PDB file of N, CA, C and O in Angstrom:
ATOM      1  N   UNK A   1     -10.262  -0.084 -11.028  1.00 49.00           N
ATOM      2  CA  UNK A   1      -9.802  -0.302  -9.622  1.00 49.00           C
ATOM      3  C   UNK A   1     -10.178   0.833  -8.772  1.00 49.00           C
ATOM      4  O   UNK A   1     -10.455   0.569  -7.785  1.00 49.00           O
ATOM      5  N   UNK A   2      -9.902   2.318  -9.296  1.00 50.00           N
ATOM      6  CA  UNK A   2     -10.127   3.242  -8.381  1.00 50.00           C
ATOM      7  C   UNK A   2     -11.514   3.407  -7.940  1.00 50.00           C
ATOM      8  O   UNK A   2     -11.907   3.787  -6.910  1.00 50.00           O
ATOM      9  N   UNK A   3     -12.558   3.145  -8.833  1.00 53.00           N
ATOM     10  CA  UNK A   3     -13.973   3.171  -8.586  1.00 53.00           C
ATOM     11  C   UNK A   3     -14.258   2.184  -7.331  1.00 53.00           C
ATOM     12  O   UNK A   3     -14.978   2.583  -6.397  1.00 53.00           O
ATOM     13  N   UNK A   4     -13.713   1.150  -7.506  1.00 53.00           N
ATOM     14  CA  UNK A   4     -14.020   0.027  -6.372  1.00 53.00           C
ATOM     15  C   UNK A   4     -13.219   0.490  -5.019  1.00 53.00           C
ATOM     16  O   UNK A   4     -13.936   0.421  -4.078  1.00 53.00           O
ATOM     17  N   UNK A   5     -12.013   1.211  -5.075  1.00 58.00           N
ATOM     18  CA  UNK A   5     -11.442   1.648  -3.898  1.00 58.00           C
ATOM     19  C   UNK A   5     -12.132   2.779  -3.197  1.00 58.00           C
ATOM     20  O   UNK A   5     -12.176   2.909  -2.074  1.00 58.00           O
ATOM     21  N   UNK A   6     -12.777   3.636  -4.042  1.00 63.00           N
ATOM     22  CA  UNK A   6     -13.705   4.658  -3.482  1.00 63.00           C
ATOM     23  C   UNK A   6     -14.765   4.158  -2.434  1.00 63.00           C
ATOM     24  O   UNK A   6     -15.105   4.972  -1.706  1.00 63.00           O
ATOM     25  N   UNK A   7     -15.164   3.019  -2.740  1.00 67.00           N
ATOM     26  CA  UNK A   7     -16.326   2.274  -1.972  1.00 67.00           C
ATOM     27  C   UNK A   7     -15.876   1.687  -0.965  1.00 67.00           C
ATOM     28  O   UNK A   7     -16.592   1.128  -0.082  1.00 67.00           O
ATOM     29  N   UNK A   8     -14.606   1.576  -0.695  1.00 69.00           N
ATOM     30  CA  UNK A   8     -13.916   0.879   0.502  1.00 69.00           C
ATOM     31  C   UNK A   8     -14.370   1.413   1.938  1.00 69.00           C
ATOM     32  O   UNK A   8     -14.495   2.574   1.973  1.00 69.00           O
ATOM     33  N   UNK A   9     -14.510   0.632   2.856  1.00 77.00           N
ATOM     34  CA  UNK A   9     -14.707   1.074   4.130  1.00 77.00           C
ATOM     35  C   UNK A   9     -13.295   1.275   4.890  1.00 77.00           C
ATOM     36  O   UNK A   9     -13.365   1.814   6.180  1.00 77.00           O
ATOM     37  N   UNK A  10     -12.308   0.908   4.374  1.00 84.00           N
ATOM     38  CA  UNK A  10     -10.973   1.034   4.993  1.00 84.00           C
ATOM     39  C   UNK A  10     -10.560   2.616   5.032  1.00 84.00           C
ATOM     40  O   UNK A  10     -10.992   3.540   4.119  1.00 84.00           O
ATOM     41  N   UNK A  11      -9.980   3.079   5.932  1.00 91.00           N
ATOM     42  CA  UNK A  11      -9.486   4.411   5.937  1.00 91.00           C
ATOM     43  C   UNK A  11      -8.203   4.443   4.750  1.00 91.00           C
ATOM     44  O   UNK A  11      -7.818   3.424   4.475  1.00 91.00           O
ATOM     45  N   UNK A  12      -8.060   5.725   4.357  1.00 91.00           N
ATOM     46  CA  UNK A  12      -7.058   5.856   3.370  1.00 91.00           C
ATOM     47  C   UNK A  12      -5.654   5.312   3.623  1.00 91.00           C
ATOM     48  O   UNK A  12      -5.038   4.566   2.798  1.00 91.00           O
ATOM     49  N   UNK A  13      -5.212   5.488   4.815  1.00 93.00           N
ATOM     50  CA  UNK A  13      -3.806   4.960   5.065  1.00 93.00           C
ATOM     51  C   UNK A  13      -3.793   3.417   4.938  1.00 93.00           C
ATOM     52  O   UNK A  13      -2.985   2.814   4.387  1.00 93.00           O
ATOM     53  N   UNK A  14      -4.820   2.805   5.576  1.00 92.00           N
ATOM     54  CA  UNK A  14      -5.003   1.282   5.513  1.00 92.00           C
ATOM     55  C   UNK A  14      -5.081   0.801   4.097  1.00 92.00           C
ATOM     56  O   UNK A  14      -4.456  -0.188   3.800  1.00 92.00           O
ATOM     57  N   UNK A  15      -5.838   1.358   3.452  1.00 91.00           N
ATOM     58  CA  UNK A  15      -6.050   1.225   2.022  1.00 91.00           C
ATOM     59  C   UNK A  15      -4.750   1.183   1.144  1.00 91.00           C
ATOM     60  O   UNK A  15      -4.417   0.303   0.402  1.00 91.00           O
ATOM     61  N   UNK A  16      -3.939   2.244   1.460  1.00 92.00           N
ATOM     62  CA  UNK A  16      -2.545   2.328   0.653  1.00 92.00           C
ATOM     63  C   UNK A  16      -1.678   1.169   1.161  1.00 92.00           C
ATOM     64  O   UNK A  16      -0.948   0.637   0.340  1.00 92.00           O
ATOM     65  N   UNK A  17      -1.755   0.895   2.366  1.00 93.00           N
ATOM     66  CA  UNK A  17      -0.884  -0.102   2.910  1.00 93.00           C
ATOM     67  C   UNK A  17      -1.326  -1.525   2.415  1.00 93.00           C
ATOM     68  O   UNK A  17      -0.454  -2.206   1.908  1.00 93.00           O
ATOM     69  N   UNK A  18      -2.567  -1.757   2.345  1.00 90.00           N
ATOM     70  CA  UNK A  18      -3.056  -2.930   1.697  1.00 90.00           C
ATOM     71  C   UNK A  18      -2.690  -2.972   0.000  1.00 90.00           C
ATOM     72  O   UNK A  18      -2.314  -3.970  -0.378  1.00 90.00           O
ATOM     73  N   UNK A  19      -2.681  -1.786  -0.565  1.00 91.00           N
ATOM     74  CA  UNK A  19      -2.385  -1.677  -1.906  1.00 91.00           C
ATOM     75  C   UNK A  19      -0.849  -1.992  -2.271  1.00 91.00           C
ATOM     76  O   UNK A  19      -0.596  -2.748  -3.085  1.00 91.00           O
ATOM     77  N   UNK A  20      -0.014  -1.500  -1.261  1.00 92.00           N
ATOM     78  CA  UNK A  20       1.334  -1.920  -1.444  1.00 92.00           C
ATOM     79  C   UNK A  20       1.550  -3.373  -1.287  1.00 92.00           C
ATOM     80  O   UNK A  20       2.362  -3.825  -1.936  1.00 92.00           O
ATOM     81  N   UNK A  21       0.748  -4.024  -0.336  1.00 91.00           N
ATOM     82  CA  UNK A  21       0.939  -5.558  -0.280  1.00 91.00           C
ATOM     83  C   UNK A  21       0.621  -6.084  -1.611  1.00 91.00           C
ATOM     84  O   UNK A  21       1.275  -7.001  -2.060  1.00 91.00           O
ATOM     85  N   UNK A  22      -0.492  -5.687  -2.144  1.00 90.00           N
ATOM     86  CA  UNK A  22      -0.946  -6.255  -3.495  1.00 90.00           C
ATOM     87  C   UNK A  22       0.158  -5.944  -4.601  1.00 90.00           C
ATOM     88  O   UNK A  22       0.537  -6.879  -5.180  1.00 90.00           O
ATOM     89  N   UNK A  23       0.711  -4.834  -4.685  1.00 91.00           N
ATOM     90  CA  UNK A  23       1.681  -4.565  -5.586  1.00 91.00           C
ATOM     91  C   UNK A  23       3.077  -5.417  -5.368  1.00 91.00           C
ATOM     92  O   UNK A  23       3.581  -6.001  -6.430  1.00 91.00           O
ATOM     93  N   UNK A  24       3.335  -5.667  -4.115  1.00 89.00           N
ATOM     94  CA  UNK A  24       4.590  -6.527  -3.932  1.00 89.00           C
ATOM     95  C   UNK A  24       4.249  -7.892  -4.449  1.00 89.00           C
ATOM     96  O   UNK A  24       5.104  -8.587  -4.969  1.00 89.00           O
ATOM     97  N   UNK A  25       3.068  -8.436  -3.960  1.00 88.00           N
ATOM     98  CA  UNK A  25       2.723  -9.637  -4.252  1.00 88.00           C
ATOM     99  C   UNK A  25       2.747 -10.009  -5.672  1.00 88.00           C
ATOM    100  O   UNK A  25       3.050 -11.124  -6.163  1.00 88.00           O
ATOM    101  N   UNK A  26       2.205  -9.074  -6.384  1.00 90.00           N
ATOM    102  CA  UNK A  26       1.916  -9.206  -7.915  1.00 90.00           C
ATOM    103  C   UNK A  26       3.141  -8.758  -8.670  1.00 90.00           C
ATOM    104  O   UNK A  26       3.298  -8.870  -9.872  1.00 90.00           O
ATOM    105  N   UNK A  27       4.228  -8.396  -7.924  1.00 90.00           N
ATOM    106  CA  UNK A  27       5.645  -7.966  -8.438  1.00 90.00           C
ATOM    107  C   UNK A  27       5.394  -6.881  -9.354  1.00 90.00           C
ATOM    108  O   UNK A  27       6.104  -6.835 -10.486  1.00 90.00           O
ATOM    109  N   UNK A  28       4.505  -5.876  -9.215  1.00 92.00           N
ATOM    110  CA  UNK A  28       4.355  -4.710  -9.870  1.00 92.00           C
ATOM    111  C   UNK A  28       4.940  -3.575  -9.300  1.00 92.00           C
ATOM    112  O   UNK A  28       4.273  -2.694  -8.603  1.00 92.00           O
ATOM    113  N   UNK A  29       6.245  -3.559  -9.364  1.00 91.00           N
ATOM    114  CA  UNK A  29       7.274  -2.730  -8.474  1.00 91.00           C
ATOM    115  C   UNK A  29       7.036  -1.222  -8.956  1.00 91.00           C
ATOM    116  O   UNK A  29       7.348  -0.283  -8.387  1.00 91.00           O
ATOM    117  N   UNK A  30       6.532  -0.873 -10.313  1.00 94.00           N
ATOM    118  CA  UNK A  30       6.537   0.384 -10.742  1.00 94.00           C
ATOM    119  C   UNK A  30       5.567   1.398 -10.078  1.00 94.00           C
ATOM    120  O   UNK A  30       5.797   2.421 -10.014  1.00 94.00           O
ATOM    121  N   UNK A  31       4.586   0.720  -9.523  1.00 92.00           N
ATOM    122  CA  UNK A  31       3.646   1.642  -8.534  1.00 92.00           C
ATOM    123  C   UNK A  31       4.080   1.901  -7.247  1.00 92.00           C
ATOM    124  O   UNK A  31       3.400   2.679  -6.551  1.00 92.00           O
ATOM    125  N   UNK A  32       5.076   1.164  -6.794  1.00 93.00           N
ATOM    126  CA  UNK A  32       5.385   1.207  -5.527  1.00 93.00           C
ATOM    127  C   UNK A  32       5.742   2.529  -4.936  1.00 93.00           C
ATOM    128  O   UNK A  32       5.348   3.188  -3.949  1.00 93.00           O
ATOM    129  N   UNK A  33       6.712   3.482  -5.710  1.00 95.00           N
ATOM    130  CA  UNK A  33       7.130   4.903  -5.202  1.00 95.00           C
ATOM    131  C   UNK A  33       5.882   5.617  -5.081  1.00 95.00           C
ATOM    132  O   UNK A  33       5.801   6.514  -3.887  1.00 95.00           O
ATOM    133  N   UNK A  34       4.883   5.816  -5.959  1.00 95.00           N
ATOM    134  CA  UNK A  34       3.669   6.521  -5.765  1.00 95.00           C
ATOM    135  C   UNK A  34       2.953   6.178  -4.374  1.00 95.00           C
ATOM    136  O   UNK A  34       2.536   7.041  -3.648  1.00 95.00           O
ATOM    137  N   UNK A  35       2.655   4.868  -4.254  1.00 94.00           N
ATOM    138  CA  UNK A  35       1.846   4.358  -3.240  1.00 94.00           C
ATOM    139  C   UNK A  35       2.530   4.476  -1.805  1.00 94.00           C
ATOM    140  O   UNK A  35       1.897   4.800  -0.743  1.00 94.00           O
ATOM    141  N   UNK A  36       3.859   4.268  -1.798  1.00 95.00           N
ATOM    142  CA  UNK A  36       4.602   4.505  -0.692  1.00 95.00           C
ATOM    143  C   UNK A  36       4.614   5.958  -0.173  1.00 95.00           C
ATOM    144  O   UNK A  36       4.219   6.376   0.892  1.00 95.00           O
ATOM    145  N   UNK A  37       4.771   6.928  -1.189  1.00 96.00           N
ATOM    146  CA  UNK A  37       4.854   8.289  -0.855  1.00 96.00           C
ATOM    147  C   UNK A  37       3.324   8.694  -0.344  1.00 96.00           C
ATOM    148  O   UNK A  37       3.287   9.518   0.636  1.00 96.00           O
ATOM    149  N   UNK A  38       2.341   8.189  -0.927  1.00 95.00           N
ATOM    150  CA  UNK A  38       0.930   8.305  -0.576  1.00 95.00           C
ATOM    151  C   UNK A  38       0.741   7.931   0.799  1.00 95.00           C
ATOM    152  O   UNK A  38       0.059   8.574   1.626  1.00 95.00           O
ATOM    153  N   UNK A  39       1.140   6.735   1.158  1.00 95.00           N
ATOM    154  CA  UNK A  39       0.746   6.291   2.490  1.00 95.00           C
ATOM    155  C   UNK A  39       1.613   6.996   3.522  1.00 95.00           C
ATOM    156  O   UNK A  39       1.081   7.323   4.643  1.00 95.00           O
ATOM    157  N   UNK A  40       2.838   7.529   3.210  1.00 96.00           N
ATOM    158  CA  UNK A  40       3.567   8.361   4.073  1.00 96.00           C
ATOM    159  C   UNK A  40       2.865   9.752   4.355  1.00 96.00           C
ATOM    160  O   UNK A  40       2.850  10.308   5.481  1.00 96.00           O
ATOM    161  N   UNK A  41       2.289  10.240   3.309  1.00 96.00           N
ATOM    162  CA  UNK A  41       1.486  11.479   3.443  1.00 96.00           C
ATOM    163  C   UNK A  41       0.284  11.225   4.398  1.00 96.00           C
ATOM    164  O   UNK A  41      -0.143  12.283   5.130  1.00 96.00           O
ATOM    165  N   UNK A  42      -0.233   9.987   4.353  1.00 96.00           N
ATOM    166  CA  UNK A  42      -1.329   9.692   5.178  1.00 96.00           C
ATOM    167  C   UNK A  42      -0.984   9.217   6.536  1.00 96.00           C
ATOM    168  O   UNK A  42      -1.937   8.932   7.304  1.00 96.00           O
ATOM    169  N   UNK A  43       0.237   9.288   6.914  1.00 96.00           N
ATOM    170  CA  UNK A  43       0.608   9.036   8.227  1.00 96.00           C
ATOM    171  C   UNK A  43       1.355   7.731   8.605  1.00 96.00           C
ATOM    172  O   UNK A  43       1.599   7.448   9.684  1.00 96.00           O
ATOM    173  N   UNK A  44       1.545   6.988   7.432  1.00 95.00           N
ATOM    174  CA  UNK A  44       2.087   5.700   7.790  1.00 95.00           C
ATOM    175  C   UNK A  44       3.735   5.796   7.906  1.00 95.00           C
ATOM    176  O   UNK A  44       4.326   6.617   7.459  1.00 95.00           O
ATOM    177  N   UNK A  45       4.247   5.145   8.960  1.00 95.00           N
ATOM    178  CA  UNK A  45       5.552   5.105   9.291  1.00 95.00           C
ATOM    179  C   UNK A  45       6.428   4.310   8.352  1.00 95.00           C
ATOM    180  O   UNK A  45       5.792   3.344   7.637  1.00 95.00           O
ATOM    181  N   UNK A  46       7.707   4.536   8.207  1.00 94.00           N
ATOM    182  CA  UNK A  46       8.519   3.680   7.476  1.00 94.00           C
ATOM    183  C   UNK A  46       8.414   2.215   7.931  1.00 94.00           C
ATOM    184  O   UNK A  46       8.351   1.244   6.919  1.00 94.00           O
ATOM    185  N   UNK A  47       8.266   1.931   9.288  1.00 93.00           N
ATOM    186  CA  UNK A  47       8.134   0.562   9.666  1.00 93.00           C
ATOM    187  C   UNK A  47       6.791   0.089   9.235  1.00 93.00           C
ATOM    188  O   UNK A  47       6.795  -1.274   8.925  1.00 93.00           O
ATOM    189  N   UNK A  48       5.709   0.723   9.318  1.00 92.00           N
ATOM    190  CA  UNK A  48       4.409   0.199   8.627  1.00 92.00           C
ATOM    191  C   UNK A  48       4.603  -0.211   7.340  1.00 92.00           C
ATOM    192  O   UNK A  48       4.085  -1.288   6.953  1.00 92.00           O
ATOM    193  N   UNK A  49       5.318   0.583   6.370  1.00 92.00           N
ATOM    194  CA  UNK A  49       5.469   0.125   5.067  1.00 92.00           C
ATOM    195  C   UNK A  49       6.220  -1.022   4.938  1.00 92.00           C
ATOM    196  O   UNK A  49       6.142  -1.961   4.101  1.00 92.00           O
ATOM    197  N   UNK A  50       7.465  -1.034   5.731  1.00 91.00           N
ATOM    198  CA  UNK A  50       8.382  -2.279   5.806  1.00 91.00           C
ATOM    199  C   UNK A  50       7.702  -3.565   6.117  1.00 91.00           C
ATOM    200  O   UNK A  50       7.772  -4.568   5.474  1.00 91.00           O
ATOM    201  N   UNK A  51       6.735  -3.559   7.020  1.00 87.00           N
ATOM    202  CA  UNK A  51       5.964  -4.648   7.373  1.00 87.00           C
ATOM    203  C   UNK A  51       5.210  -5.051   6.333  1.00 87.00           C
ATOM    204  O   UNK A  51       5.086  -6.276   6.022  1.00 87.00           O
ATOM    205  N   UNK A  52       4.447  -4.282   5.493  1.00 83.00           N
ATOM    206  CA  UNK A  52       3.640  -4.661   4.494  1.00 83.00           C
ATOM    207  C   UNK A  52       4.507  -5.336   3.295  1.00 83.00           C
ATOM    208  O   UNK A  52       4.068  -6.240   2.748  1.00 83.00           O
ATOM    209  N   UNK A  53       5.783  -4.777   3.080  1.00 80.00           N
ATOM    210  CA  UNK A  53       6.457  -5.416   2.099  1.00 80.00           C
ATOM    211  C   UNK A  53       7.122  -6.621   2.472  1.00 80.00           C
ATOM    212  O   UNK A  53       7.186  -7.736   1.633  1.00 80.00           O
ATOM    213  N   UNK A  54       7.767  -6.755   3.637  1.00 78.00           N
ATOM    214  CA  UNK A  54       8.480  -7.850   4.007  1.00 78.00           C
ATOM    215  C   UNK A  54       7.786  -8.999   4.819  1.00 78.00           C
ATOM    216  O   UNK A  54       8.138 -10.153   4.912  1.00 78.00           O
ATOM    217  N   UNK A  55       6.612  -8.789   5.281  1.00 73.00           N
ATOM    218  CA  UNK A  55       5.851  -9.648   5.878  1.00 73.00           C
ATOM    219  C   UNK A  55       5.386 -10.851   4.929  1.00 73.00           C
ATOM    220  O   UNK A  55       5.103 -11.958   5.308  1.00 73.00           O
ATOM    221  N   UNK A  56       5.358 -10.444   3.646  1.00 63.00           N
ATOM    222  CA  UNK A  56       4.900 -11.379   2.715  1.00 63.00           C
ATOM    223  C   UNK A  56       5.963 -12.254   2.207  1.00 63.00           C
ATOM    224  O   UNK A  56       5.749 -13.271   1.561  1.00 63.00           O
ATOM    225  N   UNK A  57       7.239 -12.065   2.733  1.00 58.00           N
ATOM    226  CA  UNK A  57       8.366 -12.902   2.365  1.00 58.00           C
ATOM    227  C   UNK A  57       8.482 -14.133   3.140  1.00 58.00           C
ATOM    228  O   UNK A  57       9.265 -15.019   2.927  1.00 58.00           O
ATOM    229  N   UNK A  58       7.697 -14.153   4.164  1.00 56.00           N
ATOM    230  CA  UNK A  58       7.878 -15.251   5.292  1.00 56.00           C
ATOM    231  C   UNK A  58       7.126 -16.642   4.719  1.00 56.00           C
ATOM    232  O   UNK A  58       6.371 -16.623   4.140  1.00 56.00           O
TER     233      UNK A  58
END
């Protein structure tokens, strides 16, 4: 997976936010703390992350 992500044209913050969506959708909650922290390091706001997590519930 990491090899594929290095070829992505998405910026790193967008990539992490998308990855958070994938983790939530797949119910793979164990990886969320790491990816949420990484997204925040890259400049994502709490609201950005919340949107990724809860927009999928609609």
